[in-house]
Amino acid sequence: MYRILLREDLVPNIHLFKIEAPAVAKKAQPGQFVMIRIDDKGERIPVTVADWDRAEGSVTVVFMEVGTTTRRLATLKTGDSVLDFVGPLGLPTHIDSYGTVIMVAGGFAVAVVMPIARAMKEKGNRVISILGARSKNLLFWENELRKVSDELIITTDDGTYGRKGLVTEPLKEILETRKSEIGRVIAIGPSIMMKFSALTTKPFGVKTIVSLNPIMVDGTGMCGCCRVSVGGVTRFACVDGPDFDGHQVDWDLLFARQKTYLDEEKKSLELWQQQSHPCQTRS
Amino acid sequence: MPKLNLNRVEMSRQEPQVRAKNFEEVALGYDFDQAAEEAKRCIQCAKRPCVAGCPVAVDIPEFIIALRDGKMQDAVRILKGKNALPGICGRVCPQETQCEVVCTLAKKKGQVAIGRLERYVADWERLNLSGGEPVKPAPPTGKKVAIVGSGPAGLTAAADLAKYGHDVTIFEALHVAGGVLMYGIPEFRLPKAIVQNEVNFVKSLGVKIELDSVVGRIITIDELLADGFQAVFLGTGAGLPTFLGIPGENLNGIYSANEFLTRVNLMKAYKFPEYDTPVKLGKKVAVFGGGNVAMDSARCALRLGADVVYILYRRSDAELPARREEVENAKEEGVQFKLLTAPKRFIGNEKNQVTGVECFEMELGEPDESGRRRPIVKPGSEFTIEIDVAIVAIGTSPNPLIAQTTKGLETSKHGTVVVKDEAVGRTVKDKVWAGGDIVTGAATVISAMGAGKNAAADIDKFLRS
């Protein structure tokens, strides 16, 4: 059992857990993930690490309520436990001296981008961060990200905060005006955002790393559920990734495979809603 | 001299039409009278070829005589003296090619059903002795041994090392101990409660099991050695799935057998949505491969409600590598065998869902290096089978994580760990042993147990020198 030392609600439907897992904390690096299983009947889901405290022996994860498992996870409170917390898994993000690095964070992925941006900064890079969300009320960690960034640009789809528009717009502008400075782009967020970030940078020829999030079962290279096609070669995101060259990723395959269990997810969610809110189910 | 009785006592099984729709155990085991009757057939010959045929050298005639005489606790003690996992072995060992094939009565086709007797003794213990037969380990040596992986090799090595008096910790990557016994072999062939019962027996010897611990990530082999472990045994198996490498293999609905079986067995997808992990319930399922894993996959797909399940195998019936018993079970349950058939490409729709597989007809040529006749494509023989789920069961190789993260370990081109002394599993790295599928590539439960046992004896010798 792994105890939740702290639960924090960051914005509606996005939550932070600081989890007691000293051995994982000791080894965690930016870009790696953990597999979480809530209880005996639960599925194993991958969640990328947001932070860790080696002295305290804790690992912080941030997750959004999407399906049954994340909604069930969101019912847990400080002091509760999850049954399994396996990690750190996957290859860490490659940190090097690139000159200037653009970090693109979409939605709750700011949590995943944070440790990478920090490591890039510590390595001596100039860090330009672009943080995007649908609306102001879904933005969090603006100040935290600002601390590890030399420049921070915020966008919202509806214009309620920062620039109105998508993250790809400032990304394109920076590349148009300062391409020679930019050694690397790291774009993490919803798959569609990563795809369009990669499409944006491709004409400029700036290497763009994305963190893929296919469905996983074990997370250790055993099953191949998470296979993705990169540069025409099948790779397992859990052990060969999750970071890949965004210009080489077969995005349509990723989107299609992510939808494999839509029917089952719906069925599972209906059952969960019936069980958790029986009074609201219609007869 | 009494007349030889060559009639093996049959073991009852669920009827094929019934069992093809449930995940309950297929074989139902002997009752005491049946077991005693079968035990009486053993002639207690002086040569004891069965013991030599057993990779862990169980004292087979002795446990059979104890069983025959109704001295069940003695039978348990004798059996478990050599084999920590008898309930598992009694179910999944290929006795027909090991202890039973060399039985003196086999010359007259009446070999003693040793596997069924082993199973009976193990089940008797589980049902009649709470907490199992106590085993007294040797006095503590104060030496620490780390075992990586809790499958058959790791559990066996751990049990023996604990009996020798060492302080043993198993590191297991998954959330439950048992390895392939839990994620791979289905409930209807090996009930998970029996695996956990035998894992508990290993724990009762003082073995500690650290779950959720992916060695290579959370801790490395060199860190284990620096942390006070004086020896390490690698029993991580062959967990990396092989795919066919043909076009369309990343379509939705195409599984490695590892993924399909892990979802069904380990994550209990057959109880979805009560359990959260789903699996695609195919109506027309094709399984590629002819080994035990292919049979397990096909039989799981049937039980999940498929209308038709095919086994596609590129050689003929005679070359099927699966146990004959499993092939017969699958056939009885309605699995259709499309032999001399090899896939060319998968066909999918606009949603990336697999809808069919185009295949070649094959014929057999001259024997290849494996000794089996080489399958050759018949030109122009392409035909298409409609499917909505495909399961690829053509083999596995070792997960590269340990080799990648351990300095000084040597691996073959197949990814297996090289041992300099095969009999005892010593690797080229100091203080590190390996055994089971990680050394041999995918093989059997009992051969992995044999490797674990031999390595444990050598580790003990090393720790005492």
XYZ file of C-alpha atoms in Angstrom:
748
model
C 0.000 0.000 0.000
C 1.209 3.471 -0.855
C -0.149 6.283 1.296
C -1.395 9.577 -0.085
C 0.486 12.117 2.031
C -1.284 15.031 0.424
C -4.181 15.541 -1.918
C -4.642 18.901 -3.550
C -7.352 19.958 -6.019
C -5.540 22.124 -8.517
C -8.439 23.095 -10.774
C -11.792 21.440 -11.439
C -11.171 17.755 -12.304
C -7.395 17.980 -11.962
C -5.859 16.719 -8.754
C -2.458 16.290 -7.182
C -1.395 13.371 -5.018
C 1.844 13.308 -3.120
C 2.441 9.616 -2.517
C 4.748 7.912 -0.045
C 7.090 5.754 -2.159
C 10.696 6.212 -0.990
C 12.297 3.723 -3.370
C 10.563 5.274 -6.382
C 11.416 8.793 -5.192
C 15.073 7.823 -4.929
C 15.252 6.971 -8.636
C 12.659 9.178 -10.349
C 13.854 11.387 -13.184
C 12.108 13.911 -15.442
C 9.841 12.312 -18.041
C 9.447 8.953 -16.303
C 6.111 7.506 -15.266
C 4.566 5.197 -12.676
C 1.814 2.594 -12.960
C -0.954 3.020 -10.401
C -3.575 0.470 -9.388
C -6.142 1.614 -6.864
C -7.333 -1.699 -5.516
C -7.651 -5.393 -6.190
C -10.179 -4.967 -8.987
C -8.553 -1.923 -10.500
C -6.728 -1.529 -13.790
C -3.115 -0.401 -14.044
C -2.807 3.120 -15.416
C 0.325 5.066 -16.340
C 0.814 8.510 -14.801
C 3.879 10.656 -15.496
C 5.699 11.951 -12.433
C 5.376 15.655 -11.664
C 7.820 15.882 -8.798
C 9.635 13.905 -6.147
C 11.259 14.537 -2.799
C 14.072 12.084 -2.163
C 14.519 13.205 1.457
C 10.839 12.900 2.291
C 10.490 9.742 0.177
C 7.535 11.029 -1.792
C 6.516 11.173 -5.437
C 3.991 13.685 -6.752
C 1.600 12.904 -9.580
C -1.084 15.049 -11.181
C -4.020 13.502 -12.989
C -7.181 14.587 -14.743
C -10.543 12.858 -14.279
C -11.243 11.195 -17.605
C -12.445 7.605 -17.224
C -13.524 5.336 -14.415
C -10.109 4.813 -12.872
C -9.200 8.499 -12.695
C -12.646 9.312 -11.298
C -12.246 6.622 -8.668
C -8.776 7.931 -7.934
C -10.290 11.365 -7.399
C -12.440 10.042 -4.563
C -9.347 9.312 -2.461
C -8.284 11.735 0.243
C -5.138 12.601 2.143
C -4.331 9.591 4.326
C -5.915 7.063 1.941
C -3.748 4.617 -0.027
C -3.436 3.112 -3.457
C -2.628 -0.588 -3.665
C 0.142 -0.376 -6.255
C 2.556 2.334 -7.325
C 5.226 0.952 -9.653
C 8.118 2.913 -11.009
C 9.978 4.825 -12.088
C 9.303 3.429 -15.564
C 10.284 4.432 -19.066
C 13.376 6.274 -20.206
C 13.981 9.693 -18.646
C 13.760 12.748 -20.875
C 17.151 13.435 -22.430
C 18.545 16.537 -20.733
C 21.434 18.283 -22.469
C 22.756 21.718 -23.357
C 20.726 22.858 -26.320
C 21.068 26.634 -25.969
C 17.440 27.637 -25.870
C 14.687 25.110 -25.284
C 10.998 25.737 -25.873
C 8.766 23.855 -23.453
C 5.175 23.568 -24.667
C 2.699 22.449 -22.014
C -0.924 21.740 -22.793
C -3.527 21.487 -20.046
C -2.591 19.435 -17.016
C 0.701 18.408 -18.662
C 2.271 21.484 -17.087
C 2.808 19.113 -14.162
C 4.900 16.797 -16.337
C 6.737 19.667 -18.033
C 7.796 21.232 -14.710
C 10.576 18.788 -13.765
C 11.858 18.719 -17.349
C 11.912 22.518 -17.574
C 13.695 22.672 -14.229
C 16.314 20.150 -15.340
C 16.796 21.990 -18.640
C 17.266 25.247 -16.731
C 19.720 23.646 -14.300
C 21.677 22.348 -17.277
C 22.190 25.959 -18.351
C 19.611 26.189 -21.100
C 17.537 29.261 -21.715
C 13.956 28.068 -21.227
C 10.993 29.556 -23.054
C 7.730 28.038 -21.822
C 4.380 28.159 -23.544
C 1.527 27.136 -21.290
C -1.885 26.616 -22.819
C -5.314 25.746 -21.432
C -8.891 25.880 -22.629
C -9.815 28.584 -20.157
C -8.400 30.582 -17.244
C -10.034 28.399 -14.603
C -8.084 25.373 -15.879
C -4.654 26.957 -15.539
C -2.378 26.072 -12.649
C 1.317 26.274 -11.714
C 1.809 29.461 -13.690
C 4.133 30.834 -11.027
C 5.989 27.557 -10.581
C 6.654 27.331 -14.310
C 7.656 30.997 -14.430
C 10.359 30.315 -11.829
C 12.135 27.826 -14.101
C 11.531 29.750 -17.324
C 13.296 32.735 -18.822
C 10.160 33.574 -20.721
C 6.610 32.382 -20.162
C 3.771 32.756 -22.632
C 0.257 31.776 -21.640
C -2.560 31.027 -24.039
C -6.221 30.204 -23.476
C -8.563 28.933 -26.154
C -11.277 31.360 -25.077
C -9.051 34.340 -24.319
C -10.015 34.521 -20.633
C -6.319 34.816 -19.684
C -3.099 35.486 -21.565
C -3.189 35.318 -25.336
C -6.340 34.061 -26.993
C -5.579 31.052 -29.148
C -3.588 27.839 -29.232
C -0.047 27.096 -28.080
C 1.040 26.521 -31.670
C 0.663 30.224 -32.522
C 3.370 31.633 -30.221
C 5.424 28.529 -30.966
C 5.391 29.378 -34.665
C 6.161 33.049 -34.025
C 9.199 32.266 -31.895
C 10.550 29.894 -34.515
C 9.947 32.468 -37.252
C 11.814 35.199 -35.425
C 14.467 33.342 -33.409
C 14.915 29.965 -35.033
C 18.692 29.992 -34.830
C 18.599 30.156 -31.013
C 16.264 27.204 -30.551
C 18.032 23.897 -29.985
C 15.052 21.814 -29.021
C 11.316 21.871 -28.519
C 9.596 19.664 -25.959
C 5.829 19.483 -26.345
C 3.696 17.608 -23.845
C -0.054 17.607 -23.515
C -3.095 16.066 -25.172
C -2.087 13.959 -28.204
C -3.737 16.338 -30.648
C -1.780 19.267 -29.197
C 1.472 17.321 -29.456
C 0.702 16.418 -33.050
C 0.077 20.027 -34.046
C 3.082 21.277 -32.122
C 5.220 18.790 -34.045
C 3.613 19.838 -37.332
C 4.333 23.459 -36.451
C 8.025 22.896 -35.779
C 8.653 20.477 -38.637
C 9.130 23.079 -41.398
C 11.752 24.748 -39.178
C 13.659 21.515 -38.712
C 13.912 21.890 -34.928
C 13.907 18.543 -33.181
C 10.706 18.189 -31.185
C 10.284 15.659 -28.428
C 6.814 14.514 -27.390
C 5.734 12.240 -24.534
C 3.302 9.650 -25.868
C 0.422 8.313 -23.831
C -0.943 5.142 -25.417
C -2.917 2.568 -23.423
C -0.683 0.384 -21.254
C -1.193 -2.751 -19.193
C 2.000 -3.676 -17.374
C 4.229 -0.739 -18.310
C 7.383 -2.870 -18.296
C 7.672 -4.065 -21.917
C 5.790 -7.280 -21.406
C 2.650 -6.904 -23.481
C 3.069 -4.534 -26.415
C -0.293 -2.854 -25.878
C 1.441 0.535 -26.016
C 3.037 -0.011 -29.390
C 3.445 3.090 -31.480
C 4.985 3.635 -34.876
C 7.935 6.033 -34.966
C 9.821 6.524 -38.206
C 8.011 3.493 -39.580
C 9.300 1.241 -36.801
C 7.075 -0.262 -34.103
C 8.246 0.772 -30.629
C 6.897 0.107 -27.140
C 6.182 3.461 -25.478
C 6.660 1.966 -21.995
C 10.292 0.909 -22.462
C 11.479 2.648 -25.644
C 9.736 5.884 -24.635
C 7.548 7.557 -23.579
C 9.601 10.324 -25.274
C 9.870 10.155 -29.058
C 10.735 12.411 -31.978
C 7.415 14.104 -32.722
C 8.260 14.487 -36.407
C 8.543 10.716 -36.769
C 5.404 9.665 -34.874
C 2.455 8.109 -36.730
C -0.159 10.226 -34.979
C -3.209 8.727 -36.662
C -2.201 5.280 -35.451
C -1.779 6.615 -31.912
C -5.226 8.283 -31.965
C -6.864 5.148 -33.355
C -5.238 2.842 -30.814
C -6.176 5.177 -27.953
C -9.816 4.619 -28.965
C -9.628 0.801 -28.801
C -11.780 0.512 -25.696
C -14.258 3.389 -26.129
C -17.268 1.051 -25.819
C -15.840 -0.711 -22.786
C -14.890 2.613 -21.165
C -18.470 3.812 -21.574
C -19.846 0.638 -20.023
C -17.424 0.849 -17.123
C -18.245 4.495 -16.516
C -21.979 3.793 -16.503
C -21.480 1.090 -13.909
C -19.349 3.409 -11.790
C -21.888 6.210 -11.990
C -24.657 3.827 -10.991
C -22.659 2.631 -8.011
C -21.384 6.021 -6.896
C -24.581 8.016 -7.501
C -27.413 5.485 -7.398
C -29.997 8.188 -6.725
C -29.255 9.876 -10.033
C -29.776 6.876 -12.255
C -32.968 6.933 -14.189
C -35.152 3.862 -14.103
C 4.971 -61.775 -8.821
C 1.625 -59.923 -9.078
C 0.200 -59.357 -12.521
C 1.016 -55.944 -13.985
C -1.917 -53.586 -14.087
C -1.546 -51.417 -17.192
C -4.834 -49.538 -16.917
C -4.229 -45.934 -15.901
C -7.021 -44.580 -13.719
C -8.701 -41.855 -15.727
C -9.097 -38.406 -14.219
C -12.488 -36.806 -14.728
C -12.757 -33.507 -16.546
C -15.520 -31.023 -17.197
C -17.474 -31.886 -20.348
C -16.140 -29.961 -23.360
C -19.390 -28.087 -24.133
C -19.682 -27.023 -20.499
C -16.084 -26.050 -19.839
C -15.758 -24.061 -23.084
C -18.075 -21.518 -21.446
C -16.474 -21.154 -18.034
C -13.101 -20.408 -16.480
C -13.320 -23.190 -13.868
C -10.632 -25.829 -13.850
C -10.967 -28.337 -16.689
C -9.386 -31.362 -14.991
C -11.094 -32.295 -11.754
C -8.433 -34.447 -10.078
C -8.627 -37.856 -8.426
C -10.482 -38.731 -5.265
C -8.605 -40.808 -2.671
C -9.787 -44.168 -3.980
C -8.751 -43.310 -7.513
C -5.390 -42.003 -6.326
C -4.753 -45.085 -4.178
C -5.726 -47.384 -7.035
C -3.352 -45.603 -9.405
C -0.593 -45.628 -6.766
C -0.934 -49.415 -6.445
C 0.068 -49.782 -10.082
C 3.574 -48.489 -9.371
C 5.818 -51.585 -9.245
C 8.472 -49.797 -7.142
C 11.164 -50.891 -9.572
C 14.798 -50.732 -8.523
C 15.930 -48.547 -11.419
C 13.757 -45.537 -10.530
C 13.918 -43.989 -14.003
C 11.134 -41.558 -13.092
C 13.353 -39.780 -10.539
C 16.045 -39.288 -13.157
C 13.389 -38.010 -15.566
C 12.273 -35.303 -13.150
C 14.185 -32.024 -13.464
C 13.951 -31.503 -9.703
C 14.477 -35.219 -8.856
C 11.341 -35.743 -6.764
C 11.479 -39.060 -4.863
C 8.561 -40.332 -6.890
C 8.383 -44.015 -5.811
C 8.545 -42.987 -2.138
C 5.718 -40.482 -2.273
C 3.631 -42.939 -4.291
C 4.087 -45.697 -1.730
C 3.151 -43.342 1.094
C 0.052 -42.312 -0.815
C -0.829 -45.948 -1.543
C -0.632 -46.732 2.155
C -2.729 -43.718 3.078
C 0.185 -42.030 4.861
C -0.702 -38.685 3.366
C 1.460 -36.485 5.587
C 4.475 -38.598 4.639
C 3.579 -38.288 0.977
C 3.416 -34.504 1.337
C 6.727 -34.352 3.192
C 8.528 -36.486 0.596
C 7.083 -34.578 -2.351
C 7.775 -31.143 -0.922
C 11.248 -32.154 0.147
C 12.240 -31.702 -3.483
C 9.454 -29.643 -5.010
C 8.095 -26.493 -3.386
C 5.370 -26.138 -6.023
C 3.697 -29.548 -6.405
C 0.165 -28.262 -6.980
C 1.477 -26.276 -9.924
C 3.683 -29.045 -11.331
C 0.957 -31.642 -10.969
C -1.091 -29.507 -13.351
C 1.275 -27.996 -15.877
C 4.374 -30.213 -16.063
C 4.711 -32.180 -19.293
C 5.006 -35.474 -17.370
C 4.460 -37.372 -20.612
C 7.918 -36.297 -21.785
C 9.680 -36.411 -18.392
C 8.936 -38.768 -15.502
C 6.135 -40.769 -17.133
C 7.774 -41.442 -20.489
C 10.614 -43.285 -18.758
C 8.379 -45.227 -16.331
C 9.143 -48.937 -16.495
C 5.490 -49.568 -17.305
C 5.699 -47.171 -20.266
C 7.251 -49.973 -22.300
C 3.836 -51.605 -22.139
C 2.006 -48.265 -22.514
C 0.791 -48.392 -18.951
C 2.965 -45.709 -17.326
C 1.910 -44.602 -13.866
C 0.015 -41.269 -13.892
C 2.656 -39.570 -11.744
C 1.424 -36.051 -12.498
C -2.095 -36.854 -11.373
C -0.779 -38.421 -8.154
C 1.421 -35.403 -7.505
C -1.581 -33.165 -7.976
C -3.644 -35.304 -5.615
C -1.045 -35.113 -2.839
C -0.657 -31.338 -3.249
C -4.405 -30.776 -3.220
C -4.833 -33.056 -0.218
C -2.330 -30.972 1.703
C -3.986 -27.705 0.713
C -7.419 -28.948 1.796
C -6.402 -30.862 4.908
C -3.403 -29.218 6.513
C -3.961 -25.610 7.448
C -0.819 -23.622 6.813
C 0.764 -26.563 5.075
C 3.252 -29.122 6.272
C 5.814 -27.307 8.431
C 9.331 -27.363 7.046
C 12.253 -26.584 9.306
C 14.880 -24.480 7.538
C 18.541 -24.935 8.435
C 19.988 -22.577 11.088
C 20.299 -18.990 9.777
C 23.557 -18.318 7.957
C 23.188 -14.541 8.013
C 23.822 -14.427 4.262
C 21.468 -12.397 2.074
C 20.375 -13.481 -1.384
C 18.291 -11.446 -3.839
C 16.068 -13.216 -6.350
C 14.803 -11.237 -9.311
C 11.434 -12.498 -10.516
C 8.898 -14.659 -8.690
C 8.056 -17.121 -11.436
C 8.824 -20.846 -11.220
C 12.622 -20.394 -11.322
C 12.689 -17.639 -8.705
C 10.223 -19.299 -6.325
C 12.107 -22.595 -6.462
C 15.502 -20.978 -5.939
C 14.083 -18.893 -3.094
C 12.509 -21.886 -1.350
C 15.706 -23.932 -1.488
C 17.935 -21.047 -0.405
C 15.622 -20.360 2.529
C 15.740 -24.036 3.503
C 19.546 -23.807 3.441
C 19.186 -21.033 6.034
C 19.838 -17.937 3.927
C 17.968 -14.646 4.157
C 16.099 -14.429 0.849
C 14.258 -11.517 -0.768
C 12.399 -11.825 -4.067
C 11.885 -8.695 -6.180
C 8.818 -8.930 -8.411
C 7.887 -6.349 -11.067
C 4.155 -7.062 -11.086
C 1.671 -6.496 -8.282
C 1.400 -10.191 -7.466
C 3.929 -13.000 -7.136
C 3.991 -15.979 -9.479
C 5.140 -14.545 -12.807
C 3.915 -16.523 -15.793
C 1.944 -18.793 -13.448
C -0.256 -15.763 -12.688
C -0.278 -13.713 -15.873
C 0.192 -16.431 -18.484
C -1.373 -19.765 -17.648
C -5.173 -19.471 -17.486
C -7.318 -20.139 -14.441
C -8.965 -23.179 -16.104
C -5.599 -24.903 -16.364
C -3.973 -23.577 -13.200
C -6.254 -21.936 -10.621
C -4.660 -18.793 -9.197
C -5.595 -19.794 -5.642
C -3.305 -22.804 -6.022
C -0.432 -20.622 -7.217
C -0.925 -18.255 -4.278
C -1.110 -21.186 -1.876
C 2.318 -22.323 -3.057
C 3.679 -18.758 -3.001
C 2.506 -18.635 0.629
C 4.370 -21.846 1.326
C 7.562 -20.239 0.000
C 6.891 -17.217 2.208
C 6.357 -19.520 5.192
C 9.991 -20.560 4.785
C 10.964 -16.972 5.589
C 11.262 -15.648 2.050
C 10.356 -11.960 1.683
C 8.650 -10.804 -1.509
C 8.905 -7.174 -2.647
C 6.117 -6.597 -5.175
C 5.871 -3.648 -7.605
C 9.664 -3.636 -7.860
C 11.059 -3.453 -11.377
C 14.729 -4.328 -10.961
C 16.763 -2.267 -13.382
C 14.594 0.770 -12.637
C 13.851 0.965 -8.898
C 17.163 -0.704 -8.045
C 19.935 -2.238 -10.156
C 21.765 -5.541 -9.734
C 24.943 -3.693 -8.769
C 23.032 -1.718 -6.150
C 21.620 -4.952 -4.725
C 25.154 -6.336 -4.437
C 26.338 -3.096 -2.831
C 23.327 -3.113 -0.483
C 24.436 -6.265 1.299
C 23.133 -9.047 -0.910
C 25.933 -11.571 -1.327
C 24.417 -13.287 -4.339
C 21.749 -12.518 -6.915
C 19.678 -15.000 -8.925
C 18.019 -13.745 -12.109
C 14.780 -15.534 -12.894
C 13.012 -12.893 -14.927
C 11.818 -15.254 -17.625
C 11.099 -14.446 -21.234
C 8.581 -11.679 -21.031
C 9.113 -9.751 -24.248
C 6.534 -10.640 -26.906
C 7.516 -11.414 -30.485
C 5.261 -10.077 -33.216
C 4.838 -11.462 -36.726
C 6.380 -8.453 -38.434
C 3.758 -8.359 -41.203
C 1.784 -5.357 -42.500
C -1.188 -4.242 -40.416
C 0.030 -5.672 -37.143
C -0.718 -2.474 -35.193
C -4.415 -2.542 -36.039
C -6.807 -2.463 -33.098
C -7.822 -5.924 -31.959
C -4.399 -7.481 -32.524
C -2.833 -8.659 -29.301
C 0.379 -10.326 -28.303
C -0.518 -13.472 -26.374
C 1.203 -11.843 -23.403
C -1.163 -8.884 -23.504
C -4.274 -10.967 -24.114
C -3.444 -13.462 -21.368
C -2.321 -10.740 -18.940
C -5.604 -8.914 -19.397
C -7.602 -12.118 -18.963
C -5.641 -13.951 -16.253
C -3.795 -11.352 -14.204
C -6.242 -8.472 -14.560
C -9.342 -10.713 -14.713
C -10.811 -9.059 -17.796
C -13.210 -11.990 -18.082
C -14.978 -10.417 -15.120
C -15.134 -6.930 -16.711
C -16.711 -4.538 -15.740
C -16.618 -5.868 -12.159
C -12.845 -5.759 -12.696
C -11.733 -2.570 -14.440
C -9.474 -3.997 -17.158
C -11.289 -4.703 -20.442
C -10.430 -7.062 -23.277
C -11.942 -7.118 -26.754
C -14.497 -9.916 -26.996
C -13.927 -11.174 -30.505
C -16.585 -13.065 -32.421
C -14.056 -14.440 -34.897
C -10.654 -14.906 -33.369
C -7.414 -16.060 -34.978
C -4.518 -17.262 -32.840
C -1.110 -17.507 -34.507
C 1.244 -20.204 -33.226
C 1.066 -23.829 -32.153
C 2.483 -23.948 -28.651
C 0.871 -24.144 -25.225
C 0.488 -20.364 -25.144
C -1.446 -20.477 -28.420
C -3.724 -23.204 -26.984
C -4.249 -21.154 -23.803
C -5.083 -18.042 -25.831
C -7.520 -19.879 -28.096
C -9.291 -21.532 -25.193
C -9.567 -18.196 -23.335
C -11.062 -16.560 -26.448
C -13.680 -19.334 -26.635
C -14.576 -18.849 -22.998
C -14.965 -15.109 -23.552
C -17.765 -15.944 -25.992
C -16.198 -16.118 -29.451
C -18.300 -17.808 -32.133
C -15.268 -19.248 -33.835
C -11.621 -19.507 -32.811
C -8.916 -20.581 -35.243
C -5.405 -21.721 -34.522
C -3.252 -20.814 -37.516
C -0.039 -22.794 -37.640
C 2.413 -22.930 -40.498
C 3.425 -26.559 -40.045
C 1.237 -29.651 -39.690
C -0.430 -31.350 -36.726
C 2.602 -33.548 -36.061
C 4.846 -30.515 -35.474
C 2.521 -28.647 -33.068
C 4.825 -27.838 -30.146
C 2.006 -27.775 -27.574
C 1.394 -30.673 -25.217
C -0.802 -33.225 -26.974
C -3.227 -33.090 -24.035
C -3.720 -29.348 -24.573
C -4.196 -29.776 -28.327
C -6.862 -32.421 -27.642
C -8.527 -30.219 -25.024
C -8.660 -27.329 -27.479
C -10.045 -29.497 -30.277
C -12.721 -30.993 -28.011
C -13.801 -27.523 -26.982
C -14.265 -26.500 -30.599
C -11.077 -24.622 -31.504
C -10.580 -24.975 -35.266
C -7.093 -25.813 -36.479
C -6.006 -24.256 -39.743
C -2.725 -26.035 -40.262
C -0.111 -25.362 -42.931
C -1.307 -21.770 -42.898
C 0.833 -18.649 -42.499
C -0.292 -15.021 -42.364
C 0.745 -12.581 -45.082
C -0.890 -9.361 -43.880
C -3.693 -8.040 -41.702
C -6.594 -6.136 -43.220
C -8.336 -3.306 -41.364
C -11.116 -0.762 -41.726
C -11.161 3.047 -41.474
C -11.302 2.845 -37.679
C -8.014 0.936 -37.630
C -9.944 -2.159 -36.525
C -8.712 -5.503 -37.832
C -11.288 -7.186 -40.102
C -9.340 -9.983 -41.691
C -6.066 -11.716 -42.290
C -4.705 -12.738 -45.635
C -2.900 -16.075 -45.457
C -0.754 -18.381 -47.542
C -1.122 -22.117 -47.757
C 2.115 -23.844 -46.840
C 3.722 -27.181 -47.579
C 6.521 -28.942 -45.752
C 10.002 -29.170 -47.233
C 13.240 -30.614 -45.902
C 13.975 -30.484 -42.141
C 15.535 -27.217 -40.937
C 18.030 -26.628 -38.104
C 15.263 -27.249 -35.539
C 14.867 -30.739 -36.996
C 11.314 -30.023 -38.056
C 10.315 -29.912 -41.693
C 10.574 -26.410 -43.038
C 7.290 -24.781 -44.084
C 7.330 -23.354 -47.614
C 4.834 -20.924 -49.138
C 2.665 -22.302 -51.944
C 2.806 -19.535 -54.533
C -0.545 -18.028 -55.469
C -2.338 -19.732 -52.581
C -3.469 -16.541 -50.821
C -6.862 -16.572 -49.145
C -8.531 -14.315 -46.579
C -10.147 -15.167 -43.251
C -12.560 -12.710 -41.619
C -11.576 -11.959 -38.025
C -12.142 -9.241 -35.445
C -9.492 -10.244 -32.913
C -6.026 -11.688 -33.537
C -3.651 -13.088 -30.923
C 0.017 -13.537 -31.772
C 1.508 -16.464 -29.837
C 4.720 -17.152 -31.704
C 7.095 -16.852 -28.799
C 8.791 -14.512 -26.354
C 12.329 -13.466 -25.536
C 13.865 -12.069 -22.337
C 13.041 -8.506 -21.361
C 16.255 -6.534 -22.047
C 15.939 -4.273 -18.991
C 18.215 -6.261 -16.668
C 20.906 -6.760 -19.306
C 20.777 -3.074 -20.250
C 21.186 -1.901 -16.679
C 23.760 -4.423 -15.429
C 27.433 -3.999 -16.171
C 29.357 -7.153 -16.991
C 26.428 -9.384 -17.878
C 26.684 -11.141 -21.238
C 23.731 -11.795 -23.526
C 23.287 -13.872 -26.681
C 21.916 -12.560 -29.946
C 18.517 -13.846 -28.822
C 18.733 -11.646 -25.723
C 19.183 -14.566 -23.340
C 21.675 -14.265 -20.494
C 24.837 -16.277 -21.082
C 25.850 -18.670 -18.297
C 29.364 -20.030 -18.123
C 28.278 -23.127 -16.283
C 24.940 -24.335 -17.604
C 24.424 -26.948 -14.894
C 24.352 -24.353 -12.125
C 23.550 -21.106 -13.942
C 26.626 -19.069 -13.056
C 26.795 -15.991 -15.277
C 30.031 -14.299 -16.313
C 29.324 -11.646 -13.697
C 30.625 -12.292 -10.216
C 27.961 -13.269 -7.629
C 25.178 -13.367 -10.241
C 23.341 -16.543 -11.260
C 20.534 -16.937 -13.791
C 18.080 -19.684 -14.656
C 14.863 -20.477 -16.442
C 13.595 -18.779 -19.586
C 16.017 -15.848 -19.201
C 18.786 -18.345 -20.025
C 17.035 -20.867 -22.287
C 14.415 -18.724 -23.986
C 10.771 -19.711 -23.553
C 10.577 -23.267 -22.148
C 8.622 -25.091 -19.440
C 7.733 -24.372 -15.827
C 9.552 -27.449 -14.577
C 12.768 -26.797 -16.506
C 12.828 -23.318 -14.948
C 12.290 -24.899 -11.542
C 15.139 -27.310 -12.192
C 17.409 -24.402 -13.075
C 16.343 -22.546 -9.934
C 17.072 -25.583 -7.813
C 20.515 -26.201 -9.297
C 21.468 -22.546 -8.994
C 20.312 -22.481 -5.366
C 22.570 -25.416 -4.521
C 25.526 -23.696 -6.199
C 24.785 -20.364 -4.495
C 24.663 -22.188 -1.166
C 28.032 -23.782 -1.883
C 29.444 -20.379 -2.849
C 28.088 -18.664 0.273
C 29.549 -21.344 2.550
C 32.993 -21.332 0.926
